[in-house]
Amino acid sequence: MARILGIDTSCDDTSIAVVADGTTILSNIVASQVDIHHRYGGVVPELACRKHIEAIGPVYQSALDEAGLRLEDLDAIAVTQGPGLIGALLVGLSFAKSLAYATGKPLIPVNHLEGHICSAFLEAPDLACPFVCLVVSGGHTDLYYCEAPGTYRLLGQTRDDAAGEAFDKVSKLLGLGYPGGPVIDRLAREGDARAVRFPRTYLEKDSLDFSFSGIKTAVLHYVRKHGPKQVADLAASFQQAVVDVLVAKTLAAAGQCQASRVVVTGGVAANSQLRREMHAACAEAGLQLVIPHPRLCTDNGAMIAAAAHWRLHQGRSRLEGEALLELDATTDDRFAGL
Ligand code: KG4
Ligand code: ZN
C-alpha cells in the first residue's frame, strides 16, 4: 500500500494530507487564511506566503498525527508545483524538498489542476476513464477530456475571468465580502433567480470556451443604476446565469466527445445550485456524474496525493537531486494546453 503525503500551498489554504493507494484519505488538514484576506477583499500574496510559513509545520504534524503515521512510514512526498501564487508555492515546494532530501523519498511535483481532476478518484475510487471534466475554481474554468490518469486534452477554457473570480468580484461589488462563492451560494437560497435576467455568454456555436467578464460588468451596471437593493435576488440571478452556462457547456463537451462520464470539481463545484442542476442534467442525459464532496472540491492536499499516485507507479517521480526549478507544469506536454 503506497502512502503519499500531499502538500498544497498554491493560494490561501495551507493543506497537507496522507492518502493511501490514491483513493483512501488517511488525513486531510486544511488551514484556511480566509480571516486574514477577508479584511482586504481578496488574497494578498505577501500575507499568504507569510501565513503559509507559519502554518506549514503544524499542519504537517497534524496530517501525520491524524493518519497515525510517522515520516518514515510514507512512500513519497507530493507537492503542487503550479499554477498558483509563486511565493505561496515556494513555501510548499521548499518544505516538500526538505522532507524528500532528508529521507531520500521520491518527490513528486503535481500540477494543481491535475490535482483537482484527481479529486474525483477520492470520491469515486472505481471511476473509469475516459471522462469529461469541468475544473471550475477561482483561477480556472477549464473543460478537459481525460483519457487516462495523466493524459488530458484541453477542450475549452475561460477567455477572461474564471467562474470563481466572477463570484468573488460580484460579491465584492454587492458588499458581501471575500470569498464570494460561499456567501452568494447561501444568500441566493433566499432570492428569486428570475428577478434579473443577466446575460449568458455561450460564444461561437460549438465553442467549449467560457467568458464571465460580461456578466460581472452587467451586475456592476445594474447596481450602479438601481443601487445594491434586493441583494438576495441579485445573488440568485447572477448564480443562475453562471450555473446555466457551466451546465450547458459541460453537457455539450460530453456530447462532442461522446463521453458517458462527467466529473465536476474545483472550488465552485462546492456550489449547491451547480451540484443540483448538474446532477439533474446528467441524469436526464444518461451520464454518470461525479462531483466530489465540497471539502474535496476546494483546494486540499489529498487531491495532490491522489494525482501523484499514478506517477509514482509509472516511475514518474523525481528525487531531490533534480531540483524542481520550474514552478509550474506547463512543460508537461501530456497536460496539453496549460
Ligand atoms: O479550487 P479553489 O479552492 O482554489 C483555486 O484553485 O482557485 O477555488 C476557490 C474559488 C473561489 O473563487 C471561491 O469563491 C469559489 O471557489 N467557491 C465557490 C463556493 N465555494 C468556493 N463558488 C461558488 N459557490 C460556492 N459554494
Ligand atoms: Zn484550486
Short mmCIF file of N, CA, C and O in Angstrom, two decimals, residues 246-308:
data_model
loop_
_atom_site.label_atom_id
_atom_site.label_comp_id
_atom_site.label_asym_id
_atom_site.label_seq_id
_atom_site.Cartn_x
_atom_site.Cartn_y
_atom_site.Cartn_z
N LEU A 246 -22.34 26.87 -17.16
CA LEU A 246 -21.46 25.75 -16.77
C LEU A 246 -22.11 24.41 -17.11
O LEU A 246 -21.45 23.50 -17.63
N VAL A 247 -23.39 24.29 -16.84
CA VAL A 247 -24.09 23.02 -17.10
C VAL A 247 -24.18 22.79 -18.62
O VAL A 247 -23.84 21.70 -19.11
N ALA A 248 -24.58 23.82 -19.36
CA ALA A 248 -24.76 23.65 -20.81
C ALA A 248 -23.45 23.26 -21.49
O ALA A 248 -23.41 22.36 -22.33
N LYS A 249 -22.36 23.95 -21.13
CA LYS A 249 -21.07 23.68 -21.79
C LYS A 249 -20.53 22.29 -21.42
O LYS A 249 -19.91 21.61 -22.24
N THR A 250 -20.74 21.89 -20.18
CA THR A 250 -20.25 20.56 -19.75
C THR A 250 -20.99 19.47 -20.50
O THR A 250 -20.39 18.49 -20.98
N LEU A 251 -22.30 19.64 -20.63
CA LEU A 251 -23.06 18.62 -21.37
C LEU A 251 -22.70 18.63 -22.86
O LEU A 251 -22.63 17.58 -23.49
N ALA A 252 -22.45 19.83 -23.38
CA ALA A 252 -22.04 19.93 -24.78
C ALA A 252 -20.69 19.22 -24.98
O ALA A 252 -20.49 18.52 -25.98
N ALA A 253 -19.79 19.38 -24.02
CA ALA A 253 -18.48 18.73 -24.11
C ALA A 253 -18.65 17.21 -24.10
O ALA A 253 -18.02 16.49 -24.90
N ALA A 254 -19.49 16.72 -23.21
CA ALA A 254 -19.73 15.27 -23.15
C ALA A 254 -20.29 14.78 -24.49
O ALA A 254 -19.89 13.73 -25.01
N GLY A 255 -21.18 15.57 -25.06
CA GLY A 255 -21.78 15.22 -26.35
C GLY A 255 -20.73 15.18 -27.45
O GLY A 255 -20.64 14.21 -28.21
N GLN A 256 -19.91 16.22 -27.51
CA GLN A 256 -18.90 16.30 -28.58
C GLN A 256 -17.88 15.17 -28.47
O GLN A 256 -17.37 14.68 -29.46
N CYS A 257 -17.57 14.76 -27.24
CA CYS A 257 -16.56 13.69 -27.04
C CYS A 257 -17.21 12.32 -26.96
O CYS A 257 -16.51 11.32 -26.78
N GLN A 258 -18.51 12.28 -27.04
CA GLN A 258 -19.28 11.04 -26.85
C GLN A 258 -18.86 10.34 -25.55
O GLN A 258 -18.68 9.12 -25.51
N ALA A 259 -18.70 11.15 -24.52
CA ALA A 259 -18.31 10.61 -23.21
C ALA A 259 -19.56 10.23 -22.44
O ALA A 259 -20.60 10.87 -22.56
N SER A 260 -19.45 9.18 -21.64
CA SER A 260 -20.61 8.79 -20.83
C SER A 260 -20.40 9.14 -19.36
O SER A 260 -21.27 8.90 -18.54
N ARG A 261 -19.22 9.69 -19.06
CA ARG A 261 -18.93 10.06 -17.66
C ARG A 261 -18.49 11.51 -17.58
O ARG A 261 -17.75 11.98 -18.45
N VAL A 262 -18.92 12.14 -16.50
CA VAL A 262 -18.61 13.56 -16.31
C VAL A 262 -18.13 13.76 -14.87
O VAL A 262 -18.67 13.16 -13.94
N VAL A 263 -17.09 14.59 -14.73
CA VAL A 263 -16.59 14.97 -13.40
C VAL A 263 -16.65 16.50 -13.31
O VAL A 263 -16.34 17.19 -14.27
N VAL A 264 -17.10 17.00 -12.18
CA VAL A 264 -17.10 18.45 -11.95
C VAL A 264 -16.39 18.70 -10.64
O VAL A 264 -16.74 18.12 -9.61
N THR A 265 -15.37 19.55 -10.67
CA THR A 265 -14.58 19.76 -9.46
C THR A 265 -13.95 21.16 -9.46
O THR A 265 -14.14 21.94 -10.39
N GLY A 266 -13.22 21.52 -8.39
CA GLY A 266 -12.72 22.88 -8.20
C GLY A 266 -13.65 23.60 -7.23
O GLY A 266 -14.79 23.17 -7.01
N GLY A 267 -13.17 24.70 -6.65
CA GLY A 267 -13.91 25.39 -5.59
C GLY A 267 -15.37 25.69 -5.91
O GLY A 267 -16.25 25.52 -5.06
N VAL A 268 -15.65 26.10 -7.14
CA VAL A 268 -17.04 26.47 -7.49
C VAL A 268 -17.94 25.23 -7.53
O VAL A 268 -19.17 25.34 -7.40
N ALA A 269 -17.34 24.05 -7.68
CA ALA A 269 -18.13 22.81 -7.67
C ALA A 269 -18.71 22.53 -6.28
O ALA A 269 -19.51 21.63 -6.10
N ALA A 270 -18.31 23.35 -5.29
CA ALA A 270 -18.94 23.25 -3.96
C ALA A 270 -20.30 23.94 -3.97
O ALA A 270 -21.09 23.79 -3.03
N ASN A 271 -20.60 24.68 -5.03
CA ASN A 271 -21.85 25.45 -5.09
C ASN A 271 -23.07 24.53 -5.13
O ASN A 271 -23.18 23.65 -5.98
N SER A 272 -24.00 24.79 -4.23
CA SER A 272 -25.12 23.86 -4.07
C SER A 272 -26.03 23.83 -5.30
O SER A 272 -26.50 22.77 -5.70
N GLN A 273 -26.23 25.00 -5.92
CA GLN A 273 -27.11 25.00 -7.09
C GLN A 273 -26.44 24.32 -8.29
O GLN A 273 -27.09 23.58 -9.04
N LEU A 274 -25.15 24.56 -8.46
CA LEU A 274 -24.43 23.91 -9.56
C LEU A 274 -24.50 22.39 -9.38
O LEU A 274 -24.75 21.65 -10.34
N ARG A 275 -24.31 21.93 -8.17
CA ARG A 275 -24.34 20.49 -7.90
C ARG A 275 -25.71 19.92 -8.25
O ARG A 275 -25.83 18.89 -8.93
N ARG A 276 -26.75 20.62 -7.78
CA ARG A 276 -28.12 20.15 -8.02
C ARG A 276 -28.43 20.11 -9.51
O ARG A 276 -28.91 19.10 -10.04
N GLU A 277 -28.13 21.20 -10.20
CA GLU A 277 -28.53 21.28 -11.61
C GLU A 277 -27.66 20.39 -12.49
O GLU A 277 -28.13 19.85 -13.49
N MET A 278 -26.41 20.21 -12.10
CA MET A 278 -25.54 19.31 -12.88
C MET A 278 -26.05 17.87 -12.71
O MET A 278 -26.08 17.11 -13.69
N HIS A 279 -26.45 17.51 -11.51
CA HIS A 279 -26.98 16.16 -11.26
C HIS A 279 -28.25 15.94 -12.10
O HIS A 279 -28.39 14.90 -12.74
N ALA A 280 -29.14 16.92 -12.09
CA ALA A 280 -30.39 16.78 -12.84
C ALA A 280 -30.12 16.65 -14.33
O ALA A 280 -30.67 15.77 -15.01
N ALA A 281 -29.23 17.50 -14.86
CA ALA A 281 -28.97 17.49 -16.30
C ALA A 281 -28.29 16.19 -16.73
O ALA A 281 -28.62 15.62 -17.77
N CYS A 282 -27.34 15.72 -15.92
CA CYS A 282 -26.63 14.48 -16.28
C CYS A 282 -27.56 13.28 -16.18
O CYS A 282 -27.49 12.36 -17.01
N ALA A 283 -28.43 13.29 -15.18
CA ALA A 283 -29.39 12.18 -15.04
C ALA A 283 -30.28 12.13 -16.29
O ALA A 283 -30.52 11.06 -16.87
N GLU A 284 -30.74 13.29 -16.71
CA GLU A 284 -31.63 13.34 -17.88
C GLU A 284 -30.91 12.89 -19.15
O GLU A 284 -31.49 12.23 -20.00
N ALA A 285 -29.61 13.21 -19.23
CA ALA A 285 -28.85 12.84 -20.44
C ALA A 285 -28.27 11.43 -20.33
O ALA A 285 -27.58 10.97 -21.24
N GLY A 286 -28.49 10.76 -19.20
CA GLY A 286 -27.98 9.40 -19.03
C GLY A 286 -26.47 9.36 -18.82
O GLY A 286 -25.80 8.38 -19.19
N LEU A 287 -25.90 10.41 -18.23
CA LEU A 287 -24.45 10.45 -17.99
C LEU A 287 -24.15 10.14 -16.54
O LEU A 287 -24.88 10.57 -15.64
N GLN A 288 -23.06 9.41 -16.31
CA GLN A 288 -22.61 9.19 -14.94
C GLN A 288 -21.89 10.46 -14.47
O GLN A 288 -21.04 11.00 -15.19
N LEU A 289 -22.25 10.96 -13.30
CA LEU A 289 -21.65 12.21 -12.82
C LEU A 289 -20.96 11.99 -11.48
O LEU A 289 -21.53 11.38 -10.57
N VAL A 290 -19.73 12.50 -11.38
CA VAL A 290 -19.03 12.50 -10.08
C VAL A 290 -18.72 13.95 -9.73
O VAL A 290 -18.03 14.64 -10.49
N ILE A 291 -19.26 14.42 -8.63
CA ILE A 291 -18.85 15.71 -8.06
C ILE A 291 -18.34 15.40 -6.66
O ILE A 291 -19.12 14.98 -5.80
N PRO A 292 -17.05 15.57 -6.41
CA PRO A 292 -16.52 15.23 -5.09
C PRO A 292 -17.20 16.04 -3.99
O PRO A 292 -17.81 17.08 -4.25
N HIS A 293 -17.08 15.55 -2.77
CA HIS A 293 -17.58 16.27 -1.59
C HIS A 293 -17.03 17.70 -1.63
O HIS A 293 -15.87 17.90 -2.04
N PRO A 294 -17.81 18.70 -1.21
CA PRO A 294 -17.32 20.08 -1.26
C PRO A 294 -15.92 20.26 -0.66
O PRO A 294 -15.12 21.04 -1.18
N ARG A 295 -15.59 19.53 0.39
CA ARG A 295 -14.25 19.65 1.01
C ARG A 295 -13.14 19.20 0.05
O ARG A 295 -11.99 19.58 0.18
N LEU A 296 -13.50 18.32 -0.90
CA LEU A 296 -12.51 17.84 -1.87
C LEU A 296 -12.51 18.68 -3.14
O LEU A 296 -11.60 18.57 -3.97
N CYS A 297 -13.56 19.51 -3.30
CA CYS A 297 -13.62 20.39 -4.48
C CYS A 297 -12.73 21.60 -4.27
O CYS A 297 -12.03 22.04 -5.19
N THR A 298 -12.76 22.19 -3.07
CA THR A 298 -11.88 23.33 -2.79
C THR A 298 -10.47 22.79 -2.56
O THR A 298 -10.26 21.59 -2.38
N ASP A 299 -9.49 23.70 -2.56
CA ASP A 299 -8.09 23.27 -2.51
C ASP A 299 -7.80 22.38 -1.30
O ASP A 299 -8.20 22.69 -0.18
N ASN A 300 -7.07 21.31 -1.53
CA ASN A 300 -6.72 20.39 -0.44
C ASN A 300 -5.53 19.53 -0.84
O ASN A 300 -5.25 19.34 -2.02
N GLY A 301 -4.82 19.02 0.16
CA GLY A 301 -3.62 18.22 -0.09
C GLY A 301 -3.93 16.83 -0.60
O GLY A 301 -3.13 16.23 -1.33
N ALA A 302 -5.12 16.31 -0.25
CA ALA A 302 -5.45 14.94 -0.65
C ALA A 302 -5.49 14.78 -2.16
O ALA A 302 -5.05 13.77 -2.71
N MET A 303 -6.02 15.80 -2.83
CA MET A 303 -6.11 15.69 -4.30
C MET A 303 -4.70 15.68 -4.93
O MET A 303 -4.49 15.07 -5.98
N ILE A 304 -3.76 16.34 -4.28
CA ILE A 304 -2.38 16.36 -4.80
C ILE A 304 -1.75 14.97 -4.63
O ILE A 304 -1.08 14.46 -5.53
N ALA A 305 -2.02 14.35 -3.48
CA ALA A 305 -1.52 12.98 -3.25
C ALA A 305 -2.18 12.01 -4.23
O ALA A 305 -1.53 11.08 -4.74
N ALA A 306 -3.47 12.22 -4.52
CA ALA A 306 -4.18 11.32 -5.44
C ALA A 306 -3.57 11.42 -6.84
O ALA A 306 -3.37 10.41 -7.53
N ALA A 307 -3.25 12.65 -7.26
CA ALA A 307 -2.67 12.82 -8.59
C ALA A 307 -1.26 12.22 -8.67
O ALA A 307 -0.83 11.74 -9.71
N ALA A 308 -0.55 12.27 -7.52
CA ALA A 308 0.83 11.75 -7.50
C ALA A 308 0.85 10.23 -7.57
O ALA A 308 1.86 9.64 -7.99
#
